[in-house]
Structures are given as C-alpha cells and as structure tokens.
C-alpha cells in the first residue's frame, strides 16, 4: 500500500532543495530581536505558508503555470531576484520596516516563499504528483511532503536556543553570514533559470 521508494526519493529531494540546516542561520537572522513567543509563531507561520504553497502547486501547479503563461525558468529567475533583495537587506543591516509589518512579511516572504517553497521544491512536487501511480503513490508523495515540513518546523523551532547562546554580537555575525549565503543562493537560482531559458531556446 505504501511506496517507501517514492516516499524516500521525494523526501530526500525536498531535503536537499529546502535545506533545513541551511535555513537555520537565515531564520535566526530574520527573527533576531523578537520575543521567543513571536519567533515560534513565525516558524509555524512560515511552515504553514510553505506547505500551503506546495500543496496548491502539487494539486494544480501545472495548470496554474500554463494559465498564467509562466515558465519554470521565469519562476526561478523571479524567485532569485526576490531572494537577492532580502540578502542585500541582511548584508547592509537595513531594519527600517515597522516591527509588526516586518513580522508578518518575514513569515510569508522570504521564509515561507521563496526560501522554503521555492521554484525547485514546487517543480519537484509537481513532477512527483504527476508521476505517482494510484492511491499508494499519491499517499507516499503527500506523506513525504508533510514529513519534510515537520522537519522544517522542528529545525526552526529549536534553532531559537542558538539565539540565547550567541547573544547580540553573534546574531549580527549570523545575519551577515546569512546574507552572504542567501545572496549566493539567489544568484545561483537566477543562473539556473537563465541556463534553462538558453537551453530551451
């Protein structure tokens, strides 16, 4: 009934793409200075947003892209540009947004999307759902998606302990490192999108 091969394949693919260990410093940088209760809420919101986006695209992703006449490379380039803007804010220490608005935006963008539910994860889920055979295949695919988001929530939820250890000076360092990592991820995503455009031309 349950296809462990399908489950394992999609779970590992999403683990590599969504990168729970790599998201930790970025989450710490984006949520620093907020009460623990707010940080936990943001971790939960980010995972819920990511799961919602992944679920929608898993169910009718190809139809959405076709209807909007949006190609996968275009989605990758747009996501990369958005991440690059966030990375520049982290690198320059820009914090001039109102706190309440910033809380909401960080949970939705960039944490929920495109960091967690990015073009790579979306495309992987669309393909996995299309290839899944029968009920057992679909159950395996959606189980992998749910399991991945549980892992993401646990990683972000317990990364808050790190904030209390590294203090303010460490948070500034983590913020700059996260900005560098995020900018590299963004540029690579843009390059991948451009290469796909060139290959399909």
mmCIF file of C-alpha atoms in Angstrom:
data_model
loop_
_atom_site.group_PDB
_atom_site.id
_atom_site.type_symbol
_atom_site.label_atom_id
_atom_site.label_comp_id
_atom_site.label_asym_id
_atom_site.label_seq_id
_atom_site.Cartn_x
_atom_site.Cartn_y
_atom_site.Cartn_z
ATOM 1 C CA UNK A 1 0.000 0.000 0.000
ATOM 2 C CA UNK A 2 2.727 2.498 0.977
ATOM 3 C CA UNK A 3 5.558 3.038 -1.528
ATOM 4 C CA UNK A 4 8.673 3.668 0.562
ATOM 5 C CA UNK A 5 10.806 4.191 -2.560
ATOM 6 C CA UNK A 6 8.621 7.082 -3.718
ATOM 7 C CA UNK A 7 8.480 8.493 -0.181
ATOM 8 C CA UNK A 8 12.250 8.294 0.298
ATOM 9 C CA UNK A 9 13.055 9.712 -3.123
ATOM 10 C CA UNK A 10 10.824 12.786 -2.760
ATOM 11 C CA UNK A 11 11.758 13.351 0.900
ATOM 12 C CA UNK A 12 15.489 13.351 0.102
ATOM 13 C CA UNK A 13 14.938 15.596 -2.915
ATOM 14 C CA UNK A 14 12.979 18.120 -0.842
ATOM 15 C CA UNK A 15 15.522 17.874 1.995
ATOM 16 C CA UNK A 16 18.340 18.852 -0.375
ATOM 17 C CA UNK A 17 16.328 21.637 -2.021
ATOM 18 C CA UNK A 18 14.683 23.116 1.093
ATOM 19 C CA UNK A 19 17.871 22.537 3.134
ATOM 20 C CA UNK A 20 16.747 22.609 6.813
ATOM 21 C CA UNK A 21 20.332 23.015 8.181
ATOM 22 C CA UNK A 22 20.993 25.858 5.743
ATOM 23 C CA UNK A 23 17.763 27.660 6.601
ATOM 24 C CA UNK A 24 18.718 27.859 10.299
ATOM 25 C CA UNK A 25 21.131 30.843 10.134
ATOM 26 C CA UNK A 26 18.765 32.702 7.798
ATOM 27 C CA UNK A 27 15.852 32.104 10.168
ATOM 28 C CA UNK A 28 17.957 33.272 13.115
ATOM 29 C CA UNK A 29 18.984 36.426 11.244
ATOM 30 C CA UNK A 30 15.439 37.309 10.163
ATOM 31 C CA UNK A 31 13.857 36.703 13.584
ATOM 32 C CA UNK A 32 16.537 38.134 15.887
ATOM 33 C CA UNK A 33 15.441 40.697 18.448
ATOM 34 C CA UNK A 34 11.895 39.411 18.720
ATOM 35 C CA UNK A 35 10.287 37.713 21.744
ATOM 36 C CA UNK A 36 10.612 33.919 21.794
ATOM 37 C CA UNK A 37 6.837 33.568 21.519
ATOM 38 C CA UNK A 38 6.819 35.659 18.338
ATOM 39 C CA UNK A 39 9.746 33.711 16.886
ATOM 40 C CA UNK A 40 7.970 30.406 17.482
ATOM 41 C CA UNK A 41 4.837 31.808 15.875
ATOM 42 C CA UNK A 42 6.846 32.934 12.861
ATOM 43 C CA UNK A 43 8.409 29.477 12.496
ATOM 44 C CA UNK A 44 4.933 27.937 12.489
ATOM 45 C CA UNK A 45 3.580 30.557 10.050
ATOM 46 C CA UNK A 46 6.490 30.065 7.662
ATOM 47 C CA UNK A 47 5.991 26.295 7.584
ATOM 48 C CA UNK A 48 2.212 26.684 7.104
ATOM 49 C CA UNK A 49 2.726 29.131 4.239
ATOM 50 C CA UNK A 50 5.295 26.853 2.609
ATOM 51 C CA UNK A 51 3.034 23.821 2.944
ATOM 52 C CA UNK A 52 0.067 25.765 1.577
ATOM 53 C CA UNK A 53 2.019 26.895 -1.483
ATOM 54 C CA UNK A 54 3.472 23.427 -2.075
ATOM 55 C CA UNK A 55 0.035 21.815 -1.670
ATOM 56 C CA UNK A 56 -1.626 24.197 -4.130
ATOM 57 C CA UNK A 57 1.052 23.622 -6.748
ATOM 58 C CA UNK A 58 1.034 19.893 -6.057
ATOM 59 C CA UNK A 59 -2.687 19.734 -6.780
ATOM 60 C CA UNK A 60 -2.940 22.115 -9.735
ATOM 61 C CA UNK A 61 0.528 23.572 -10.288
ATOM 62 C CA UNK A 62 0.939 22.813 -13.963
ATOM 63 C CA UNK A 63 -2.494 24.254 -14.723
ATOM 64 C CA UNK A 64 -1.612 27.453 -12.825
ATOM 65 C CA UNK A 65 1.649 27.925 -14.710
ATOM 66 C CA UNK A 66 0.003 27.181 -18.055
ATOM 67 C CA UNK A 67 -2.892 29.556 -17.352
ATOM 68 C CA UNK A 68 -0.538 32.406 -16.414
ATOM 69 C CA UNK A 69 1.812 31.543 -19.314
ATOM 70 C CA UNK A 70 4.686 31.380 -16.819
ATOM 71 C CA UNK A 71 7.592 29.035 -17.479
ATOM 72 C CA UNK A 72 9.586 27.291 -14.763
ATOM 73 C CA UNK A 73 12.773 29.251 -15.646
ATOM 74 C CA UNK A 74 10.835 32.519 -15.247
ATOM 75 C CA UNK A 75 9.669 31.342 -11.826
ATOM 76 C CA UNK A 76 13.263 30.539 -10.863
ATOM 77 C CA UNK A 77 14.610 33.924 -12.003
ATOM 78 C CA UNK A 78 11.834 35.838 -10.213
ATOM 79 C CA UNK A 79 12.438 33.880 -7.007
ATOM 80 C CA UNK A 80 16.168 34.512 -7.275
ATOM 81 C CA UNK A 81 15.691 38.269 -7.657
ATOM 82 C CA UNK A 82 13.383 38.342 -4.637
ATOM 83 C CA UNK A 83 15.922 36.438 -2.525
ATOM 84 C CA UNK A 84 18.681 38.792 -3.682
ATOM 85 C CA UNK A 85 16.752 41.810 -2.400
ATOM 86 C CA UNK A 86 16.319 40.151 1.004
ATOM 87 C CA UNK A 87 20.012 39.189 1.065
ATOM 88 C CA UNK A 88 21.058 42.798 0.435
ATOM 89 C CA UNK A 89 18.913 43.919 3.385
ATOM 90 C CA UNK A 90 20.629 41.375 5.631
ATOM 91 C CA UNK A 91 24.099 42.368 4.452
ATOM 92 C CA UNK A 92 23.509 46.102 4.922
ATOM 93 C CA UNK A 93 21.641 45.705 8.214
ATOM 94 C CA UNK A 94 18.562 47.501 6.904
ATOM 95 C CA UNK A 95 15.873 47.441 9.607
ATOM 96 C CA UNK A 96 13.677 50.425 8.820
ATOM 97 C CA UNK A 97 10.433 48.460 8.394
ATOM 98 C CA UNK A 98 7.784 48.730 11.135
ATOM 99 C CA UNK A 99 8.161 45.808 13.529
ATOM 100 C CA UNK A 100 4.642 44.439 13.181
ATOM 101 C CA UNK A 101 4.702 44.565 9.377
ATOM 102 C CA UNK A 102 8.171 43.053 9.383
ATOM 103 C CA UNK A 103 6.990 40.126 11.494
ATOM 104 C CA UNK A 104 4.251 39.270 9.019
ATOM 105 C CA UNK A 105 6.483 39.745 5.964
ATOM 106 C CA UNK A 106 9.288 37.573 7.312
ATOM 107 C CA UNK A 107 6.923 34.660 7.921
ATOM 108 C CA UNK A 108 5.399 34.977 4.459
ATOM 109 C CA UNK A 109 8.327 36.365 2.452
ATOM 110 C CA UNK A 110 11.090 35.253 2.298
ATOM 111 C CA UNK A 111 10.745 32.362 4.799
ATOM 112 C CA UNK A 112 7.508 30.763 3.589
ATOM 113 C CA UNK A 113 8.178 31.615 -0.030
ATOM 114 C CA UNK A 114 10.566 31.540 -1.848
ATOM 115 C CA UNK A 115 13.079 30.186 0.720
ATOM 116 C CA UNK A 116 11.097 27.108 1.755
ATOM 117 C CA UNK A 117 8.535 26.825 -1.042
ATOM 118 C CA UNK A 118 10.885 27.902 -3.810
ATOM 119 C CA UNK A 119 10.805 27.083 -7.528
ATOM 120 C CA UNK A 120 12.912 23.930 -7.040
ATOM 121 C CA UNK A 121 10.589 22.486 -4.407
ATOM 122 C CA UNK A 122 7.486 23.465 -6.381
ATOM 123 C CA UNK A 123 8.716 21.832 -9.591
ATOM 124 C CA UNK A 124 9.817 18.679 -7.727
ATOM 125 C CA UNK A 125 6.384 18.307 -6.137
ATOM 126 C CA UNK A 126 4.536 18.929 -9.420
ATOM 127 C CA UNK A 127 6.591 16.210 -11.137
ATOM 128 C CA UNK A 128 6.249 13.773 -8.214
ATOM 129 C CA UNK A 129 2.452 14.145 -8.115
ATOM 130 C CA UNK A 130 2.221 13.668 -11.888
ATOM 131 C CA UNK A 131 4.398 10.524 -11.794
ATOM 132 C CA UNK A 132 2.750 8.921 -8.746
ATOM 133 C CA UNK A 133 0.796 5.774 -9.671
ATOM 134 C CA UNK A 134 -2.503 5.071 -7.944
ATOM 135 C CA UNK A 135 -3.566 5.764 -4.382
ATOM 136 C CA UNK A 136 -0.441 4.293 -2.779
ATOM 137 C CA UNK A 137 1.807 6.531 -4.867
ATOM 138 C CA UNK A 138 -0.193 9.641 -4.019
ATOM 139 C CA UNK A 139 -0.229 8.773 -0.305
ATOM 140 C CA UNK A 140 3.552 8.263 -0.392
ATOM 141 C CA UNK A 141 4.124 11.594 -2.154
ATOM 142 C CA UNK A 142 1.955 13.614 0.236
ATOM 143 C CA UNK A 143 3.405 11.800 3.259
ATOM 144 C CA UNK A 144 6.884 12.883 2.135
ATOM 145 C CA UNK A 145 5.689 16.479 1.746
ATOM 146 C CA UNK A 146 4.131 16.519 5.236
ATOM 147 C CA UNK A 147 7.197 14.846 6.806
ATOM 148 C CA UNK A 148 9.517 17.409 5.221
ATOM 149 C CA UNK A 149 7.525 20.306 6.626
ATOM 150 C CA UNK A 150 7.501 18.721 10.088
ATOM 151 C CA UNK A 151 11.313 18.539 9.898
ATOM 152 C CA UNK A 152 11.495 22.181 8.824
ATOM 153 C CA UNK A 153 9.309 23.272 11.725
ATOM 154 C CA UNK A 154 11.363 21.290 14.258
ATOM 155 C CA UNK A 155 14.640 22.752 12.937
ATOM 156 C CA UNK A 156 13.394 26.347 13.104
ATOM 157 C CA UNK A 157 11.569 25.823 16.394
ATOM 158 C CA UNK A 158 14.645 24.550 18.221
ATOM 159 C CA UNK A 159 17.138 26.846 16.485
ATOM 160 C CA UNK A 160 15.827 29.551 18.830
ATOM 161 C CA UNK A 161 18.030 28.051 21.547
ATOM 162 C CA UNK A 162 21.035 29.170 19.499
ATOM 163 C CA UNK A 163 19.946 32.819 19.767
ATOM 164 C CA UNK A 164 20.101 32.698 23.546
ATOM 165 C CA UNK A 165 23.626 31.243 23.378
ATOM 166 C CA UNK A 166 25.260 33.524 20.799
ATOM 167 C CA UNK A 167 23.775 36.808 22.119
ATOM 168 C CA UNK A 168 23.573 40.097 20.173
ATOM 169 C CA UNK A 169 27.109 40.067 18.771
ATOM 170 C CA UNK A 170 26.659 36.558 17.442
ATOM 171 C CA UNK A 171 23.319 37.469 15.910
ATOM 172 C CA UNK A 172 24.956 40.304 13.924
ATOM 173 C CA UNK A 173 27.608 37.876 12.663
ATOM 174 C CA UNK A 174 24.990 35.263 11.775
ATOM 175 C CA UNK A 175 22.966 37.954 9.977
ATOM 176 C CA UNK A 176 25.903 38.924 7.760
ATOM 177 C CA UNK A 177 26.775 35.278 7.046
ATOM 178 C CA UNK A 178 23.125 34.544 6.244
ATOM 179 C CA UNK A 179 23.092 37.494 3.849
ATOM 180 C CA UNK A 180 26.148 36.138 2.034
ATOM 181 C CA UNK A 181 24.702 32.624 1.835
ATOM 182 C CA UNK A 182 21.325 33.905 0.685
ATOM 183 C CA UNK A 183 22.861 36.121 -1.995
ATOM 184 C CA UNK A 184 24.827 33.134 -3.344
ATOM 185 C CA UNK A 185 21.652 31.000 -3.378
ATOM 186 C CA UNK A 186 19.801 33.798 -5.182
ATOM 187 C CA UNK A 187 22.463 34.278 -7.849
ATOM 188 C CA UNK A 188 22.712 30.516 -8.440
ATOM 189 C CA UNK A 189 18.928 30.326 -8.826
ATOM 190 C CA UNK A 190 18.984 33.155 -11.387
ATOM 191 C CA UNK A 191 21.837 31.448 -13.271
ATOM 192 C CA UNK A 192 19.931 28.149 -13.347
ATOM 193 C CA UNK A 193 16.858 29.927 -14.690
ATOM 194 C CA UNK A 194 18.844 31.730 -17.403
ATOM 195 C CA UNK A 195 20.595 28.491 -18.416
ATOM 196 C CA UNK A 196 17.234 26.746 -18.775
ATOM 197 C CA UNK A 197 15.980 29.596 -20.964
ATOM 198 C CA UNK A 198 19.076 29.320 -23.178
ATOM 199 C CA UNK A 199 18.767 25.507 -23.407
ATOM 200 C CA UNK A 200 15.076 25.679 -24.370
ATOM 201 C CA UNK A 201 15.650 28.413 -26.972
#
